[in-house]
Amino acid sequence: KLLSKIASEVVTLGRKKVKNCTFYEVDFEQDFDCQEVMHNVEVVFHCAARAHVMYDKELDPLGCYRQVNTKSTLALAEQAAVSGVKRFVFLSSIKVNGEITDVNKPFTEEVTSAPSDPYGLSKYEAELKLMELSESTGMEVVIIRPPLVYGPQVKGNFATLTKLAKSGFPLPLKLVTNNKRSLIALDNLIDFIMCCGDYQKTPQARNQVFLISDGDDTSTAELIEKIAHSHGKKALLLPVPASLLRVIAATFGKKVVADRILSSLQVDSSKARELLDWRPVVTMDEQLQKMLNK
């Protein structure tokens, strides 16, 4: 819907053609030259990345992440700057901050230590290089770090939770009510990205980093109940202590999965709201309903 409104003004780069938009095929795993393509382009939204891989079989996973998420990002930004692009909006990741927070102690834009996760580290290194590039060229940079994004055709853990929640299968998560997870609806993320791309209306976003979320953090049990409710179902949750779930998960080599389900990951998105006067355009319940209708 977004691209259909402005398709005549959009140039897309990547592997997959976008309907009604001018398209150039680019493989960000290889060297490329998009400088001429970006001539007369005012804003670049860079969302392409090597996504987080749970069970990476690469011999050098960090090198693979750096090739796409760091090196190619900087190459594209350098070409954009030479082409006269005014603002470069980079979709980073909350993994730059980390994987887990204490309850009600959310991440802020400040990074206290470099990420240990290869995906997060490659994104963080890209952020640093983009800021350096902005200082040397004058091209504005905006960095966005979203947490888990959910919307139509969502994949990963959220897709798994959705499948389980609507199946009616009993889940041992009734007692997982003390953790808090920040999420961002796809509609909200798109709206915020476009807000950051409007360099004329948001000059205050220049060279800023933003953490963004729906602003309505949920526990794992509450999230499952919301997903089930959106499908006209009632979640069947069993009261199993989180400590026991962690022991079982560790026994079967699923500690990382357990951490994502049982732990908290909250972000403080007040900077986006206060500096840019941005507000979410949909609630979680509304986005879940839209997912059902797609």
PDB file of C-alpha atoms in Angstrom:
ATOM      1  CA  LYS A   1       0.000   0.000   0.000  1.00  0.00           C
ATOM      2  CA  LEU A   2       2.797   2.371   0.880  1.00  0.00           C
ATOM      3  CA  LEU A   3       4.705   1.856  -2.364  1.00  0.00           C
ATOM      4  CA  SER A   4       1.536   1.955  -4.464  1.00  0.00           C
ATOM      5  CA  LYS A   5       0.987   5.548  -3.366  1.00  0.00           C
ATOM      6  CA  ILE A   6       4.440   6.758  -4.339  1.00  0.00           C
ATOM      7  CA  ALA A   7       5.570   4.090  -6.833  1.00  0.00           C
ATOM      8  CA  SER A   8       6.360   6.594  -9.582  1.00  0.00           C
ATOM      9  CA  GLU A   9       8.864   8.278  -7.264  1.00  0.00           C
ATOM     10  CA  VAL A  10      10.516   5.101  -5.926  1.00  0.00           C
ATOM     11  CA  VAL A  11      13.588   3.260  -7.145  1.00  0.00           C
ATOM     12  CA  THR A  12      14.129  -0.165  -5.563  1.00  0.00           C
ATOM     13  CA  LEU A  13      17.420  -2.042  -5.290  1.00  0.00           C
ATOM     14  CA  GLY A  14      17.733  -5.688  -4.345  1.00  0.00           C
ATOM     15  CA  ARG A  15      16.949  -9.198  -5.493  1.00  0.00           C
ATOM     16  CA  LYS A  16      13.158  -9.035  -5.598  1.00  0.00           C
ATOM     17  CA  LYS A  17      11.278  -6.734  -7.939  1.00  0.00           C
ATOM     18  CA  VAL A  18       8.650  -4.482  -6.388  1.00  0.00           C
ATOM     19  CA  LYS A  19       5.525  -4.022  -8.482  1.00  0.00           C
ATOM     20  CA  ASN A  20       5.138  -0.679 -10.289  1.00  0.00           C
ATOM     21  CA  CYS A  21       8.509   0.619  -9.056  1.00  0.00           C
ATOM     22  CA  THR A  22      11.675   1.208 -11.053  1.00  0.00           C
ATOM     23  CA  PHE A  23      13.837  -1.794 -10.157  1.00  0.00           C
ATOM     24  CA  TYR A  24      17.545  -2.564 -10.331  1.00  0.00           C
ATOM     25  CA  GLU A  25      18.826  -5.977  -9.339  1.00  0.00           C
ATOM     26  CA  VAL A  26      21.602  -5.771  -6.749  1.00  0.00           C
ATOM     27  CA  ASP A  27      23.304  -8.557  -4.819  1.00  0.00           C
ATOM     28  CA  PHE A  28      24.613  -7.052  -1.580  1.00  0.00           C
ATOM     29  CA  GLU A  29      26.815 -10.115  -1.056  1.00  0.00           C
ATOM     30  CA  GLN A  30      28.892  -8.952  -4.022  1.00  0.00           C
ATOM     31  CA  ASP A  31      30.517  -5.693  -5.107  1.00  0.00           C
ATOM     32  CA  PHE A  32      28.086  -3.311  -6.782  1.00  0.00           C
ATOM     33  CA  ASP A  33      27.851   0.203  -8.188  1.00  0.00           C
ATOM     34  CA  CYS A  34      24.556   2.034  -7.665  1.00  0.00           C
ATOM     35  CA  GLN A  35      25.914   5.564  -7.863  1.00  0.00           C
ATOM     36  CA  GLU A  36      24.268   6.411 -11.177  1.00  0.00           C
ATOM     37  CA  VAL A  37      20.989   4.797 -10.083  1.00  0.00           C
ATOM     38  CA  MET A  38      20.809   7.113  -7.068  1.00  0.00           C
ATOM     39  CA  HIS A  39      21.297  10.272  -9.103  1.00  0.00           C
ATOM     40  CA  ASN A  40      18.460  12.701  -8.225  1.00  0.00           C
ATOM     41  CA  VAL A  41      17.377  10.449  -5.329  1.00  0.00           C
ATOM     42  CA  GLU A  42      16.800  12.444  -2.141  1.00  0.00           C
ATOM     43  CA  VAL A  43      16.369   9.713   0.483  1.00  0.00           C
ATOM     44  CA  VAL A  44      17.651   6.128   0.706  1.00  0.00           C
ATOM     45  CA  PHE A  45      15.930   3.591   2.969  1.00  0.00           C
ATOM     46  CA  HIS A  46      18.351   0.722   3.524  1.00  0.00           C
ATOM     47  CA  CYS A  47      16.596  -2.392   4.868  1.00  0.00           C
ATOM     48  CA  ALA A  48      18.524  -5.177   3.141  1.00  0.00           C
ATOM     49  CA  ALA A  49      20.567  -7.385   5.451  1.00  0.00           C
ATOM     50  CA  ARG A  50      21.814 -10.844   6.171  1.00  0.00           C
ATOM     51  CA  ALA A  51      19.208 -11.770   8.752  1.00  0.00           C
ATOM     52  CA  HIS A  52      19.907 -13.396  12.091  1.00  0.00           C
ATOM     53  CA  VAL A  53      20.468 -17.130  11.560  1.00  0.00           C
ATOM     54  CA  MET A  54      19.659 -19.355  14.546  1.00  0.00           C
ATOM     55  CA  TYR A  55      21.840 -22.308  13.511  1.00  0.00           C
ATOM     56  CA  ASP A  56      24.484 -20.813  11.241  1.00  0.00           C
ATOM     57  CA  LYS A  57      26.541 -23.394   9.330  1.00  0.00           C
ATOM     58  CA  GLU A  58      28.989 -20.881   7.855  1.00  0.00           C
ATOM     59  CA  LEU A  59      32.637 -21.395   8.836  1.00  0.00           C
ATOM     60  CA  ASP A  60      32.982 -17.634   9.321  1.00  0.00           C
ATOM     61  CA  PRO A  61      29.514 -16.311  10.255  1.00  0.00           C
ATOM     62  CA  LEU A  62      30.834 -12.929  11.401  1.00  0.00           C
ATOM     63  CA  GLY A  63      32.596 -12.452   8.083  1.00  0.00           C
ATOM     64  CA  CYS A  64      29.371 -13.243   6.213  1.00  0.00           C
ATOM     65  CA  TYR A  65      27.388 -10.793   8.338  1.00  0.00           C
ATOM     66  CA  ARG A  66      30.014  -8.095   7.889  1.00  0.00           C
ATOM     67  CA  GLN A  67      30.055  -8.532   4.111  1.00  0.00           C
ATOM     68  CA  VAL A  68      26.356  -7.699   3.772  1.00  0.00           C
ATOM     69  CA  ASN A  69      25.459  -5.747   6.886  1.00  0.00           C
ATOM     70  CA  THR A  70      28.610  -3.662   7.286  1.00  0.00           C
ATOM     71  CA  LYS A  71      30.674  -3.516   4.111  1.00  0.00           C
ATOM     72  CA  SER A  72      27.772  -3.335   1.646  1.00  0.00           C
ATOM     73  CA  THR A  73      25.878  -0.860   3.822  1.00  0.00           C
ATOM     74  CA  LEU A  74      28.861   1.469   3.863  1.00  0.00           C
ATOM     75  CA  ALA A  75      29.444   1.021   0.120  1.00  0.00           C
ATOM     76  CA  LEU A  76      25.834   1.925  -0.626  1.00  0.00           C
ATOM     77  CA  ALA A  77      25.999   4.929   1.698  1.00  0.00           C
ATOM     78  CA  GLU A  78      29.251   6.167   0.153  1.00  0.00           C
ATOM     79  CA  GLN A  79      27.723   5.939  -3.322  1.00  0.00           C
ATOM     80  CA  ALA A  80      24.597   7.683  -2.047  1.00  0.00           C
ATOM     81  CA  ALA A  81      26.660  10.551  -0.641  1.00  0.00           C
ATOM     82  CA  VAL A  82      28.524  11.004  -3.927  1.00  0.00           C
ATOM     83  CA  SER A  83      25.180  10.973  -5.782  1.00  0.00           C
ATOM     84  CA  GLY A  84      23.869  13.824  -3.645  1.00  0.00           C
ATOM     85  CA  VAL A  85      21.429  11.877  -1.459  1.00  0.00           C
ATOM     86  CA  LYS A  86      20.284  14.107   1.397  1.00  0.00           C
ATOM     87  CA  ARG A  87      19.341  11.472   4.002  1.00  0.00           C
ATOM     88  CA  PHE A  88      20.238   7.811   4.492  1.00  0.00           C
ATOM     89  CA  VAL A  89      17.829   5.881   6.739  1.00  0.00           C
ATOM     90  CA  PHE A  90      19.345   2.652   8.052  1.00  0.00           C
ATOM     91  CA  LEU A  91      17.281  -0.145   9.554  1.00  0.00           C
ATOM     92  CA  SER A  92      19.520  -1.619  12.227  1.00  0.00           C
ATOM     93  CA  SER A  93      18.459  -3.960  15.061  1.00  0.00           C
ATOM     94  CA  ILE A  94      17.866  -3.982  18.801  1.00  0.00           C
ATOM     95  CA  LYS A  95      20.498  -6.726  18.914  1.00  0.00           C
ATOM     96  CA  VAL A  96      23.000  -3.874  18.828  1.00  0.00           C
ATOM     97  CA  ASN A  97      21.952  -3.277  22.447  1.00  0.00           C
ATOM     98  CA  GLY A  98      21.606  -6.924  23.418  1.00  0.00           C
ATOM     99  CA  GLU A  99      19.202  -9.816  23.891  1.00  0.00           C
ATOM    100  CA  ILE A 100      17.829  -9.439  27.426  1.00  0.00           C
ATOM    101  CA  THR A 101      16.844  -6.663  29.828  1.00  0.00           C
ATOM    102  CA  ASP A 102      15.699  -6.623  33.418  1.00  0.00           C
ATOM    103  CA  VAL A 103      11.981  -5.938  33.807  1.00  0.00           C
ATOM    104  CA  ASN A 104      11.219  -2.211  33.551  1.00  0.00           C
ATOM    105  CA  LYS A 105      14.860  -1.429  32.761  1.00  0.00           C
ATOM    106  CA  PRO A 106      14.604  -1.005  28.996  1.00  0.00           C
ATOM    107  CA  PHE A 107      17.379  -0.436  26.515  1.00  0.00           C
ATOM    108  CA  THR A 108      18.005   3.138  25.431  1.00  0.00           C
ATOM    109  CA  GLU A 109      19.881   4.442  22.408  1.00  0.00           C
ATOM    110  CA  GLU A 110      23.158   4.312  24.345  1.00  0.00           C
ATOM    111  CA  VAL A 111      25.290   1.219  23.711  1.00  0.00           C
ATOM    112  CA  THR A 112      27.312   0.328  26.795  1.00  0.00           C
ATOM    113  CA  SER A 113      29.387  -2.420  25.174  1.00  0.00           C
ATOM    114  CA  ALA A 114      29.880  -3.869  21.711  1.00  0.00           C
ATOM    115  CA  PRO A 115      27.533  -6.771  20.890  1.00  0.00           C
ATOM    116  CA  SER A 116      28.913 -10.289  21.169  1.00  0.00           C
ATOM    117  CA  ASP A 117      26.371 -11.640  18.692  1.00  0.00           C
ATOM    118  CA  PRO A 118      27.786 -11.617  15.098  1.00  0.00           C
ATOM    119  CA  TYR A 119      24.576 -10.209  13.602  1.00  0.00           C
ATOM    120  CA  GLY A 120      24.331  -7.457  16.207  1.00  0.00           C
ATOM    121  CA  LEU A 121      28.027  -6.640  15.917  1.00  0.00           C
ATOM    122  CA  SER A 122      27.839  -6.290  12.123  1.00  0.00           C
ATOM    123  CA  LYS A 123      24.909  -3.895  12.495  1.00  0.00           C
ATOM    124  CA  TYR A 124      26.687  -1.895  15.196  1.00  0.00           C
ATOM    125  CA  GLU A 125      29.825  -1.568  13.097  1.00  0.00           C
ATOM    126  CA  ALA A 126      27.689  -0.328  10.214  1.00  0.00           C
ATOM    127  CA  GLU A 127      26.102   2.286  12.487  1.00  0.00           C
ATOM    128  CA  LEU A 128      29.509   3.614  13.551  1.00  0.00           C
ATOM    129  CA  LYS A 129      30.800   3.802   9.991  1.00  0.00           C
ATOM    130  CA  LEU A 130      27.638   5.563   8.797  1.00  0.00           C
ATOM    131  CA  MET A 131      28.020   8.249  11.447  1.00  0.00           C
ATOM    132  CA  GLU A 132      31.656   8.749  10.425  1.00  0.00           C
ATOM    133  CA  LEU A 133      30.582   9.016   6.798  1.00  0.00           C
ATOM    134  CA  SER A 134      27.976  11.624   7.678  1.00  0.00           C
ATOM    135  CA  GLU A 135      30.605  13.752   9.405  1.00  0.00           C
ATOM    136  CA  SER A 136      32.915  13.626   6.388  1.00  0.00           C
ATOM    137  CA  THR A 137      30.302  14.092   3.638  1.00  0.00           C
ATOM    138  CA  GLY A 138      27.404  16.007   5.204  1.00  0.00           C
ATOM    139  CA  MET A 139      24.839  13.393   4.154  1.00  0.00           C
ATOM    140  CA  GLU A 140      22.313  12.988   6.952  1.00  0.00           C
ATOM    141  CA  VAL A 141      21.990   9.575   8.608  1.00  0.00           C
ATOM    142  CA  VAL A 142      19.112   8.203  10.671  1.00  0.00           C
ATOM    143  CA  ILE A 143      19.447   4.848  12.429  1.00  0.00           C
ATOM    144  CA  ILE A 144      16.434   2.823  13.586  1.00  0.00           C
ATOM    145  CA  ARG A 145      16.749  -0.174  15.925  1.00  0.00           C
ATOM    146  CA  PRO A 146      13.472  -2.133  16.040  1.00  0.00           C
ATOM    147  CA  PRO A 147      12.774  -5.109  18.298  1.00  0.00           C
ATOM    148  CA  LEU A 148      10.740  -8.066  16.970  1.00  0.00           C
ATOM    149  CA  VAL A 149       8.565  -6.951  14.039  1.00  0.00           C
ATOM    150  CA  TYR A 150       5.185  -8.613  13.533  1.00  0.00           C
ATOM    151  CA  GLY A 151       2.745  -8.314  10.670  1.00  0.00           C
ATOM    152  CA  PRO A 152       1.397 -10.228   7.670  1.00  0.00           C
ATOM    153  CA  GLN A 153       3.637 -13.134   6.599  1.00  0.00           C
ATOM    154  CA  VAL A 154       5.717 -12.853   9.775  1.00  0.00           C
ATOM    155  CA  LYS A 155       8.301 -15.594  10.237  1.00  0.00           C
ATOM    156  CA  GLY A 156      10.524 -16.910  13.014  1.00  0.00           C
ATOM    157  CA  ASN A 157       9.497 -17.151  16.660  1.00  0.00           C
ATOM    158  CA  PHE A 158       6.375 -15.042  16.233  1.00  0.00           C
ATOM    159  CA  ALA A 159       5.112 -17.322  13.478  1.00  0.00           C
ATOM    160  CA  THR A 160       5.729 -20.322  15.729  1.00  0.00           C
ATOM    161  CA  LEU A 161       3.874 -18.704  18.625  1.00  0.00           C
ATOM    162  CA  THR A 162       0.984 -17.831  16.312  1.00  0.00           C
ATOM    163  CA  LYS A 163       0.727 -21.401  15.084  1.00  0.00           C
ATOM    164  CA  LEU A 164       0.756 -22.794  18.625  1.00  0.00           C
ATOM    165  CA  ALA A 165      -1.626 -20.173  20.038  1.00  0.00           C
ATOM    166  CA  LYS A 166      -4.343 -20.822  17.485  1.00  0.00           C
ATOM    167  CA  SER A 167      -3.908 -24.616  17.548  1.00  0.00           C
ATOM    168  CA  GLY A 168      -5.426 -25.022  21.003  1.00  0.00           C
ATOM    169  CA  PHE A 169      -2.416 -27.140  21.983  1.00  0.00           C
ATOM    170  CA  PRO A 170      -1.671 -26.775  25.747  1.00  0.00           C
ATOM    171  CA  LEU A 171       1.388 -24.622  26.408  1.00  0.00           C
ATOM    172  CA  PRO A 172       3.281 -24.571  29.745  1.00  0.00           C
ATOM    173  CA  LEU A 173       3.460 -20.777  29.859  1.00  0.00           C
ATOM    174  CA  LYS A 174       0.643 -19.632  32.150  1.00  0.00           C
ATOM    175  CA  LEU A 175       3.101 -18.480  34.814  1.00  0.00           C
ATOM    176  CA  VAL A 176       5.271 -16.484  32.398  1.00  0.00           C
ATOM    177  CA  THR A 177       3.592 -13.210  33.316  1.00  0.00           C
ATOM    178  CA  ASN A 178       6.443 -11.271  34.904  1.00  0.00           C
ATOM    179  CA  ASN A 179       8.561 -10.812  31.800  1.00  0.00           C
ATOM    180  CA  LYS A 180       8.038  -7.932  29.373  1.00  0.00           C
ATOM    181  CA  ARG A 181       8.698  -7.886  25.635  1.00  0.00           C
ATOM    182  CA  SER A 182       8.687  -4.834  23.385  1.00  0.00           C
ATOM    183  CA  LEU A 183       7.447  -5.424  19.850  1.00  0.00           C
ATOM    184  CA  ILE A 184       6.756  -3.225  16.846  1.00  0.00           C
ATOM    185  CA  ALA A 185       3.830  -3.699  14.481  1.00  0.00           C
ATOM    186  CA  LEU A 186       4.807  -3.620  10.822  1.00  0.00           C
ATOM    187  CA  ASP A 187       2.403  -0.734  10.182  1.00  0.00           C
ATOM    188  CA  ASN A 188       3.994   1.259  12.995  1.00  0.00           C
ATOM    189  CA  LEU A 189       7.518   0.539  11.800  1.00  0.00           C
ATOM    190  CA  ILE A 190       6.701   1.604   8.243  1.00  0.00           C
ATOM    191  CA  ASP A 191       5.081   4.784   9.485  1.00  0.00           C
ATOM    192  CA  PHE A 192       8.126   5.621  11.597  1.00  0.00           C
ATOM    193  CA  ILE A 193      10.541   4.865   8.744  1.00  0.00           C
ATOM    194  CA  MET A 194       8.609   7.248   6.509  1.00  0.00           C
ATOM    195  CA  CYS A 195       8.612   9.853   9.270  1.00  0.00           C
ATOM    196  CA  CYS A 196      12.412   9.634   9.440  1.00  0.00           C
ATOM    197  CA  GLY A 197      12.649   9.835   5.669  1.00  0.00           C
ATOM    198  CA  ASP A 198      10.913  13.212   5.509  1.00  0.00           C
ATOM    199  CA  TYR A 199      14.049  15.278   5.999  1.00  0.00           C
ATOM    200  CA  GLN A 200      12.210  18.551   5.461  1.00  0.00           C
ATOM    201  CA  LYS A 201       9.670  17.947   8.237  1.00  0.00           C
ATOM    202  CA  THR A 202      12.041  16.165  10.619  1.00  0.00           C
ATOM    203  CA  PRO A 203      15.359  18.034  10.557  1.00  0.00           C
ATOM    204  CA  GLN A 204      15.754  17.075  14.232  1.00  0.00           C
ATOM    205  CA  ALA A 205      16.200  13.419  13.186  1.00  0.00           C
ATOM    206  CA  ARG A 206      19.507  14.247  11.505  1.00  0.00           C
ATOM    207  CA  ASN A 207      22.276  11.888  12.654  1.00  0.00           C
ATOM    208  CA  GLN A 208      20.117  10.385  15.383  1.00  0.00           C
ATOM    209  CA  VAL A 209      19.576   6.827  16.609  1.00  0.00           C
ATOM    210  CA  PHE A 210      16.059   5.730  17.558  1.00  0.00           C
ATOM    211  CA  LEU A 211      14.697   2.732  19.421  1.00  0.00           C
ATOM    212  CA  ILE A 212      11.120   2.128  18.374  1.00  0.00           C
ATOM    213  CA  SER A 213       8.230  -0.006  19.644  1.00  0.00           C
ATOM    214  CA  ASP A 214       4.458  -0.109  19.968  1.00  0.00           C
ATOM    215  CA  GLY A 215       4.856   1.239  23.493  1.00  0.00           C
ATOM    216  CA  ASP A 216       2.688  -1.558  24.882  1.00  0.00           C
ATOM    217  CA  ASP A 217       4.999  -4.212  26.305  1.00  0.00           C
ATOM    218  CA  THR A 218       3.493  -7.639  26.975  1.00  0.00           C
ATOM    219  CA  SER A 219       4.382 -10.768  28.886  1.00  0.00           C
ATOM    220  CA  THR A 220       4.712 -14.030  26.968  1.00  0.00           C
ATOM    221  CA  ALA A 221       1.454 -15.362  28.432  1.00  0.00           C
ATOM    222  CA  GLU A 222      -0.402 -12.167  27.534  1.00  0.00           C
ATOM    223  CA  LEU A 223       0.989 -12.198  24.001  1.00  0.00           C
ATOM    224  CA  ILE A 224      -0.167 -15.774  23.404  1.00  0.00           C
ATOM    225  CA  GLU A 225      -3.617 -14.913  24.742  1.00  0.00           C
ATOM    226  CA  LYS A 226      -3.831 -11.899  22.424  1.00  0.00           C
ATOM    227  CA  ILE A 227      -2.808 -13.968  19.395  1.00  0.00           C
ATOM    228  CA  ALA A 228      -5.322 -16.707  20.233  1.00  0.00           C
ATOM    229  CA  HIS A 229      -8.070 -14.146  20.795  1.00  0.00           C
ATOM    230  CA  SER A 230      -7.417 -12.552  17.393  1.00  0.00           C
ATOM    231  CA  HIS A 231      -8.131 -15.974  15.858  1.00  0.00           C
ATOM    232  CA  GLY A 232     -11.304 -16.451  17.883  1.00  0.00           C
ATOM    233  CA  LYS A 233      -9.595 -19.016  20.105  1.00  0.00           C
ATOM    234  CA  LYS A 234      -8.870 -19.336  23.807  1.00  0.00           C
ATOM    235  CA  ALA A 235      -5.292 -20.116  24.735  1.00  0.00           C
ATOM    236  CA  LEU A 236      -4.786 -23.222  26.841  1.00  0.00           C
ATOM    237  CA  LEU A 237      -1.927 -22.386  29.195  1.00  0.00           C
ATOM    238  CA  LEU A 238      -0.586 -24.689  31.903  1.00  0.00           C
ATOM    239  CA  PRO A 239       1.040 -23.439  35.151  1.00  0.00           C
ATOM    240  CA  VAL A 240       4.644 -24.662  34.907  1.00  0.00           C
ATOM    241  CA  PRO A 241       7.347 -22.690  36.790  1.00  0.00           C
ATOM    242  CA  ALA A 242       9.713 -20.770  34.514  1.00  0.00           C
ATOM    243  CA  SER A 243      12.699 -22.193  36.391  1.00  0.00           C
ATOM    244  CA  LEU A 244      11.632 -25.729  35.461  1.00  0.00           C
ATOM    245  CA  LEU A 245      11.112 -24.708  31.835  1.00  0.00           C
ATOM    246  CA  ARG A 246      14.659 -23.350  31.734  1.00  0.00           C
ATOM    247  CA  VAL A 247      16.072 -26.630  33.082  1.00  0.00           C
ATOM    248  CA  ILE A 248      14.148 -28.670  30.519  1.00  0.00           C
ATOM    249  CA  ALA A 249      15.184 -26.335  27.695  1.00  0.00           C
ATOM    250  CA  ALA A 250      18.856 -26.500  28.691  1.00  0.00           C
ATOM    251  CA  THR A 251      18.684 -30.299  28.834  1.00  0.00           C
ATOM    252  CA  PHE A 252      17.559 -30.407  25.204  1.00  0.00           C
ATOM    253  CA  GLY A 253      19.960 -27.691  24.030  1.00  0.00           C
ATOM    254  CA  LYS A 254      17.243 -25.049  23.691  1.00  0.00           C
ATOM    255  CA  LYS A 255      18.531 -22.465  26.144  1.00  0.00           C
ATOM    256  CA  VAL A 256      18.503 -19.667  23.541  1.00  0.00           C
ATOM    257  CA  VAL A 257      14.887 -20.423  22.668  1.00  0.00           C
ATOM    258  CA  ALA A 258      13.925 -20.450  26.344  1.00  0.00           C
ATOM    259  CA  ASP A 259      15.637 -17.102  26.912  1.00  0.00           C
ATOM    260  CA  ARG A 260      13.584 -15.518  24.155  1.00  0.00           C
ATOM    261  CA  ILE A 261      10.332 -16.872  25.543  1.00  0.00           C
ATOM    262  CA  LEU A 262      10.936 -16.445  29.265  1.00  0.00           C
ATOM    263  CA  SER A 263      13.170 -13.365  29.515  1.00  0.00           C
ATOM    264  CA  SER A 264      12.438  -9.668  29.047  1.00  0.00           C
ATOM    265  CA  LEU A 265      13.546  -7.426  26.209  1.00  0.00           C
ATOM    266  CA  GLN A 266      12.211  -3.898  26.545  1.00  0.00           C
ATOM    267  CA  VAL A 267      13.107  -0.747  24.662  1.00  0.00           C
ATOM    268  CA  ASP A 268      12.579   2.871  25.624  1.00  0.00           C
ATOM    269  CA  SER A 269      11.085   4.577  22.559  1.00  0.00           C
ATOM    270  CA  SER A 270      10.406   7.893  24.301  1.00  0.00           C
ATOM    271  CA  LYS A 271      13.054   9.666  22.213  1.00  0.00           C
ATOM    272  CA  ALA A 272      11.126   8.950  19.000  1.00  0.00           C
ATOM    273  CA  ARG A 273       7.912  10.206  20.555  1.00  0.00           C
ATOM    274  CA  GLU A 274       9.369  13.334  22.120  1.00  0.00           C
ATOM    275  CA  LEU A 275      11.878  14.436  19.485  1.00  0.00           C
ATOM    276  CA  LEU A 276       9.766  13.616  16.420  1.00  0.00           C
ATOM    277  CA  ASP A 277       6.311  13.775  18.040  1.00  0.00           C
ATOM    278  CA  TRP A 278       5.655  10.314  16.585  1.00  0.00           C
ATOM    279  CA  ARG A 279       2.816   8.079  17.733  1.00  0.00           C
ATOM    280  CA  PRO A 280       1.926   4.467  16.747  1.00  0.00           C
ATOM    281  CA  VAL A 281      -0.741   4.262  14.052  1.00  0.00           C
ATOM    282  CA  VAL A 282      -2.073   0.849  15.144  1.00  0.00           C
ATOM    283  CA  THR A 283      -2.418  -1.055  18.413  1.00  0.00           C
ATOM    284  CA  MET A 284      -1.221  -4.626  18.833  1.00  0.00           C
ATOM    285  CA  ASP A 285      -4.807  -5.904  18.726  1.00  0.00           C
ATOM    286  CA  GLU A 286      -5.426  -4.007  15.478  1.00  0.00           C
ATOM    287  CA  GLN A 287      -2.261  -5.344  13.846  1.00  0.00           C
ATOM    288  CA  LEU A 288      -3.065  -8.909  14.916  1.00  0.00           C
ATOM    289  CA  GLN A 289      -6.510  -8.549  13.373  1.00  0.00           C
ATOM    290  CA  LYS A 290      -5.005  -7.248  10.147  1.00  0.00           C
ATOM    291  CA  MET A 291      -2.671 -10.245  10.060  1.00  0.00           C
ATOM    292  CA  LEU A 292      -5.689 -12.519  10.303  1.00  0.00           C
ATOM    293  CA  ASN A 293      -7.385 -10.783   7.402  1.00  0.00           C
ATOM    294  CA  LYS A 294      -4.380 -11.005   5.065  1.00  0.00           C
TER     295      LYS A 294
END
